[in-house]
Short mmCIF file of C-alpha atoms in Angstrom, two decimals:
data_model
loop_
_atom_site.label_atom_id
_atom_site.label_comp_id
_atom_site.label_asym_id
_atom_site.label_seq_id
_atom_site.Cartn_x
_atom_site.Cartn_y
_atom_site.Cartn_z
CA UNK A 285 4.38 115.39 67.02
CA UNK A 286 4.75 117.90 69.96
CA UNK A 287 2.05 117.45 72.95
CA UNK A 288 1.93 119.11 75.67
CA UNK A 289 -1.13 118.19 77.91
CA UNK A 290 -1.48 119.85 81.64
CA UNK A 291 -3.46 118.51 84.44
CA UNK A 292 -3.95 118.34 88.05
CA UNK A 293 -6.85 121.33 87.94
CA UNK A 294 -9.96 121.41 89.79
CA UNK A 295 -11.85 122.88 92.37
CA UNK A 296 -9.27 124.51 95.07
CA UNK A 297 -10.26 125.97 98.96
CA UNK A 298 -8.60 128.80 99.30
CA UNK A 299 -5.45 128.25 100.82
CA UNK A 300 -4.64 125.22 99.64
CA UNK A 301 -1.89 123.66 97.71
CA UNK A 302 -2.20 121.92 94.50
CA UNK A 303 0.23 120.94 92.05
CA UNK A 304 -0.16 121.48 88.24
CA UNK A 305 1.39 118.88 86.14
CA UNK A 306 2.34 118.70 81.99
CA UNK A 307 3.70 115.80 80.23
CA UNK A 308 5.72 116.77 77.36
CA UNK A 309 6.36 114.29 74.22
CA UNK A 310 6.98 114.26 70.62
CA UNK A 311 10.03 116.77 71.47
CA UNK A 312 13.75 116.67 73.48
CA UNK A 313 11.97 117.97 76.34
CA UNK A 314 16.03 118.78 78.40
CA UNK A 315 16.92 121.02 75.52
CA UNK A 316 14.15 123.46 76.20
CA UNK A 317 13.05 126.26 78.43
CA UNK A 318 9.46 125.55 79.57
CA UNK A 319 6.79 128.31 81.07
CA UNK A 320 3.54 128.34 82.71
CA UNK A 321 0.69 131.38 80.93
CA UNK A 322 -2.64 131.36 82.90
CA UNK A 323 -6.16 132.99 81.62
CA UNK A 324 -8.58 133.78 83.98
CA UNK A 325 -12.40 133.36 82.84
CA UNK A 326 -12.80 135.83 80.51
CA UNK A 327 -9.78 137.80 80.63
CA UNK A 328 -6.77 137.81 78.72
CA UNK A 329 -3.07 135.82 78.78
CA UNK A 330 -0.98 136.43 81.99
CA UNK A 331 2.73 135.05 81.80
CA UNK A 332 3.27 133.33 85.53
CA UNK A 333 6.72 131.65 84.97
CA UNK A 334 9.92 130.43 83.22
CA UNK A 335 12.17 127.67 84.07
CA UNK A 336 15.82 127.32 81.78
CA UNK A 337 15.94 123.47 79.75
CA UNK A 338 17.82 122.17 82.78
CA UNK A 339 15.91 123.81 85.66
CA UNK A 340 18.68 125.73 87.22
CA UNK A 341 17.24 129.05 86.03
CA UNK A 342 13.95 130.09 87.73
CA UNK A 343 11.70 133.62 87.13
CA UNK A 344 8.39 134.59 88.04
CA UNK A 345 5.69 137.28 87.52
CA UNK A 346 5.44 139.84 90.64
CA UNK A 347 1.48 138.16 91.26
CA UNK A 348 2.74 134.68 92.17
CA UNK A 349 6.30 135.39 93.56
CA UNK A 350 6.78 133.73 96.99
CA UNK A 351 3.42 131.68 96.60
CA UNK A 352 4.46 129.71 93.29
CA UNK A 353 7.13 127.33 92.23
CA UNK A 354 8.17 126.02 89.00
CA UNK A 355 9.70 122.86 88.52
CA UNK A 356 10.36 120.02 86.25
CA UNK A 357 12.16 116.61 85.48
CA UNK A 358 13.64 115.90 82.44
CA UNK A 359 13.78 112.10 83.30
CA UNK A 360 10.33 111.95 82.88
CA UNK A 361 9.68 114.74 80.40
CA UNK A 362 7.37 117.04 83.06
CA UNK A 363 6.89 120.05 84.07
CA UNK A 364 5.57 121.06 87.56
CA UNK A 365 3.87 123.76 89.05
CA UNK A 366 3.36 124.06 92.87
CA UNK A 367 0.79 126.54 93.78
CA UNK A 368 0.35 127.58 97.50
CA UNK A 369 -1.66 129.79 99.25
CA UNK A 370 -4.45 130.20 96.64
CA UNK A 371 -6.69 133.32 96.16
CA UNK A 372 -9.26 133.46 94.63
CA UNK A 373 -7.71 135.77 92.15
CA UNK A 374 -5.55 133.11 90.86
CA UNK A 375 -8.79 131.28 89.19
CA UNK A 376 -7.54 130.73 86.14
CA UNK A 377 -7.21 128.46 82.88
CA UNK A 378 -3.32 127.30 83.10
CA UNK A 379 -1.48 126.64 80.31
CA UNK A 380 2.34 125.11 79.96
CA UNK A 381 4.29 126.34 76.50
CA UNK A 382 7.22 125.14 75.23
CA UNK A 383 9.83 127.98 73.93
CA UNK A 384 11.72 127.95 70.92
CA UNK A 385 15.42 129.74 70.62
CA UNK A 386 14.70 129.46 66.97
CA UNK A 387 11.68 131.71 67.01
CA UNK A 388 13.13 134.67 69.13
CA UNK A 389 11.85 132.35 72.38
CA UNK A 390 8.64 132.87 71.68
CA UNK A 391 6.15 130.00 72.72
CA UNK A 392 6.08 127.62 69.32
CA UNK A 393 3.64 124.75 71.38
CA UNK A 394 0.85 125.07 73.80
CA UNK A 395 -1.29 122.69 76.46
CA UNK A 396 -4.85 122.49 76.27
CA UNK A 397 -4.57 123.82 79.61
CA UNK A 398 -5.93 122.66 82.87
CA UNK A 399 -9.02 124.81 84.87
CA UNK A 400 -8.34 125.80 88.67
CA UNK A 401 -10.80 126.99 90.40
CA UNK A 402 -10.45 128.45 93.94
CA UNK A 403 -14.09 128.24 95.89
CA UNK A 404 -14.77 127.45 99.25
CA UNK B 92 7.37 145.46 84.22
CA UNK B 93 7.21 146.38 80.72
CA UNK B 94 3.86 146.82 79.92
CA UNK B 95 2.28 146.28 76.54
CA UNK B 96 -0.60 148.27 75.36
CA UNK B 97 -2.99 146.92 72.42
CA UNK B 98 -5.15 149.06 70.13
CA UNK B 99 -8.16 148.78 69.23
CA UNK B 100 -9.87 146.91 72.35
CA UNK B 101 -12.01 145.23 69.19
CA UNK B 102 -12.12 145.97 65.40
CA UNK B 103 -14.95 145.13 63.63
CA UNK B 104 -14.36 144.26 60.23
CA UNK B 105 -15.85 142.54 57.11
CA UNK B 106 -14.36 139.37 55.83
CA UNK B 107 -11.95 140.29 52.64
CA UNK B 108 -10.89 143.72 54.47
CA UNK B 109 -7.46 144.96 55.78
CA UNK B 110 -7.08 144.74 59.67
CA UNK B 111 -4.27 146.73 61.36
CA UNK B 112 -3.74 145.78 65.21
CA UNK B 113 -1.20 148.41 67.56
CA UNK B 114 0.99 147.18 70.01
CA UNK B 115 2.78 149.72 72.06
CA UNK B 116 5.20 148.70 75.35
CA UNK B 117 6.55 151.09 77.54
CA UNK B 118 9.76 150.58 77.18
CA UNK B 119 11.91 149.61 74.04
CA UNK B 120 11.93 145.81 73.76
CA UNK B 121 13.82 145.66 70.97
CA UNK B 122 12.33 143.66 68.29
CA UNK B 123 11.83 140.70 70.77
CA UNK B 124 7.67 140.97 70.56
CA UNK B 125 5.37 138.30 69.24
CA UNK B 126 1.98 137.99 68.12
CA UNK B 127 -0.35 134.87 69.03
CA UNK B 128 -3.91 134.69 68.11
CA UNK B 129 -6.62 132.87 70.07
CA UNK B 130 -9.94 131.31 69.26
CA UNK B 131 -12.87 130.77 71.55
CA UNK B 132 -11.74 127.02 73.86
CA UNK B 133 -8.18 126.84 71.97
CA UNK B 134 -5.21 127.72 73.54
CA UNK B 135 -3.16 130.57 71.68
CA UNK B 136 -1.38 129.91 68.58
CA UNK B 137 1.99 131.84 67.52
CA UNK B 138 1.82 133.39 64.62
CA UNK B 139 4.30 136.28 64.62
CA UNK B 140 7.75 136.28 66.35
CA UNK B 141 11.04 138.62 66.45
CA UNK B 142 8.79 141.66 64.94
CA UNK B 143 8.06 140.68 61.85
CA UNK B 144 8.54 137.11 61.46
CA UNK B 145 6.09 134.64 60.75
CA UNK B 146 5.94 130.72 62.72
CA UNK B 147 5.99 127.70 60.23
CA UNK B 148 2.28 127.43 58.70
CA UNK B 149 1.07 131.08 59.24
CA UNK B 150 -0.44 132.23 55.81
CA UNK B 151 1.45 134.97 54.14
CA UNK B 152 -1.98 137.48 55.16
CA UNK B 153 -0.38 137.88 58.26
CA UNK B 154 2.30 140.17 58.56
CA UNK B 155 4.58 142.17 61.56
CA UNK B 156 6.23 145.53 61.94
CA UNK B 157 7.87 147.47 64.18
CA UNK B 158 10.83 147.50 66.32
CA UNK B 159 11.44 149.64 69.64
CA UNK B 160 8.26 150.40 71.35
CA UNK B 161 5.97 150.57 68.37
CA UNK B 162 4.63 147.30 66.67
CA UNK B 163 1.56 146.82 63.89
CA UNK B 164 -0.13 143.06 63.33
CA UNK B 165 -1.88 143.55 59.88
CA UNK B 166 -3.69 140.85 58.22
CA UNK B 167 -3.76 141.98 54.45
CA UNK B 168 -7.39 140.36 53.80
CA UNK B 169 -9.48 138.54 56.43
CA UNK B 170 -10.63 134.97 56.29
CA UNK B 171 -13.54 133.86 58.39
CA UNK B 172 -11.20 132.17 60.47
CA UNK B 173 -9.57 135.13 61.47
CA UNK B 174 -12.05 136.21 63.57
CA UNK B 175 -10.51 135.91 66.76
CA UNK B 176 -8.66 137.40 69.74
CA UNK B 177 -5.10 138.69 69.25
CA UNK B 178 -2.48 139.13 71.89
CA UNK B 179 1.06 140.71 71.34
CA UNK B 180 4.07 139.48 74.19
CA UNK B 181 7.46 140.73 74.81
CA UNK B 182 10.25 139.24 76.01
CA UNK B 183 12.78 140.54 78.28
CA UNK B 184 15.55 139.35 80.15
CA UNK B 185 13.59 136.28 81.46
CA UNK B 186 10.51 138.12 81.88
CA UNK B 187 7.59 138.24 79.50
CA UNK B 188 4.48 140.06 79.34
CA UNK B 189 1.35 140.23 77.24
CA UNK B 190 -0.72 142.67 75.94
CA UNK B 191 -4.23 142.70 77.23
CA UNK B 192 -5.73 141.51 73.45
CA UNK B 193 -7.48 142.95 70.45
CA UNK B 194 -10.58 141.39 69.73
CA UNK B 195 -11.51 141.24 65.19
CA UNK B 196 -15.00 140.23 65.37
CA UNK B 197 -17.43 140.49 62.27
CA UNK B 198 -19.05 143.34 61.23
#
């Protein structure tokens, strides 16, 4: 079965620059665009980014442009997300979704999602 | 940025009745808008896509419409498990946005 499961949250400075991780299985991981959706506490679903199934193909929301970076490698099935420059804004519940060209692209499989919290 | 617009903020609503979520973005997306719903701790759960399609394993309560800017979630009867948050997202180009949610608690 498809699993997605994120992690490399935690407590953040502000400032700093931590990298969000999700390991993908049950699924051919190459053949599919991947995104990263974030929450903050509280709030509702905020798209942050899109990479294409082989990476070459990069998009982000206006609030992390410049600061954010989506990546992955389909030789061992992950999905990155390098975060720099945290603010305390971007506090959030991440998630990583899987997108299916079947369903219109909509997001067919979630993560569990991984809590970042930016505190000094 | 197309924005997306969702009314009510919350519906409150008696388990058995009709619930009829709006969806309105500010600029035609076609018919290239989901619907996901989201319980307290889970992560969200597609349930709509393309309009007026429903995922593999949605229950035949839930149903889509619209096309343009204009979209309706309607769940014919509620279940107590329906009692949760419900987001609409558009898709276009290689941007996406979501609404900001509709809550259905119980009355």
């Amino acid at each position: 079965q498809v699993q997605l499961v994120e992690s490399g949250g935690g407590v953040v400075q502000p400032g700093r620059s931590p990298r969000l991780s999700c390991a993908a299985s049950g699924f051919s991981f190459s053949n599919y665009g991947m995104h990263w959706v974030r929450q903050a506490p509280g709030k509702g679903l905020e798209w942050v980014a899109i990479i294409s199934y082989d990476g070459s193909d990069k998009y982000y929301a206006d609030s992390v442009k410049g600061r954010f970076t989506i990546s992955r490698d389909n030789s061992e099935n992950t999905l990155y997300l390098q975060m720099n420059s945290l603010r305390a804004e971007d506090t959030a519940v991440y998630y990583c979704a899987k997108e299916e060209d079947s369903y219109g692209f909509a997001f067919d499989y979630w993560g569990q999602g991984t809590l970042v919290t930016v505190s000094s | 940025e197309i924005v997306l617009t969702q009314s009510p903020a919350t519906l409150s609503l008696s388990p058995g009745e009709r619930a009829t979520l709006s969806c309105r973005a500010s600029q035609s997306v076609s018919s290239f808008l989901g619907w996901y719903q989201q319980k307290p701790g889970q992560a969200p759960r597609l349930l709509i896509y393309d309009a007026s399609n429903r995922a593999t394993g949605v229950p035949a309560r839930f149903s889509g419409s619209g096309s343009g800017t204009d979209f309706t979630l309607t769940i014919s009867s509620l279940e107590p498990e329906d009692f949760a948050v419900y987001y609409c997202q558009q898709r276009s180009g290689w941007s996406r946005t979501f609404g900001q949610g509709t809550k259905v608690e119980i009355k």
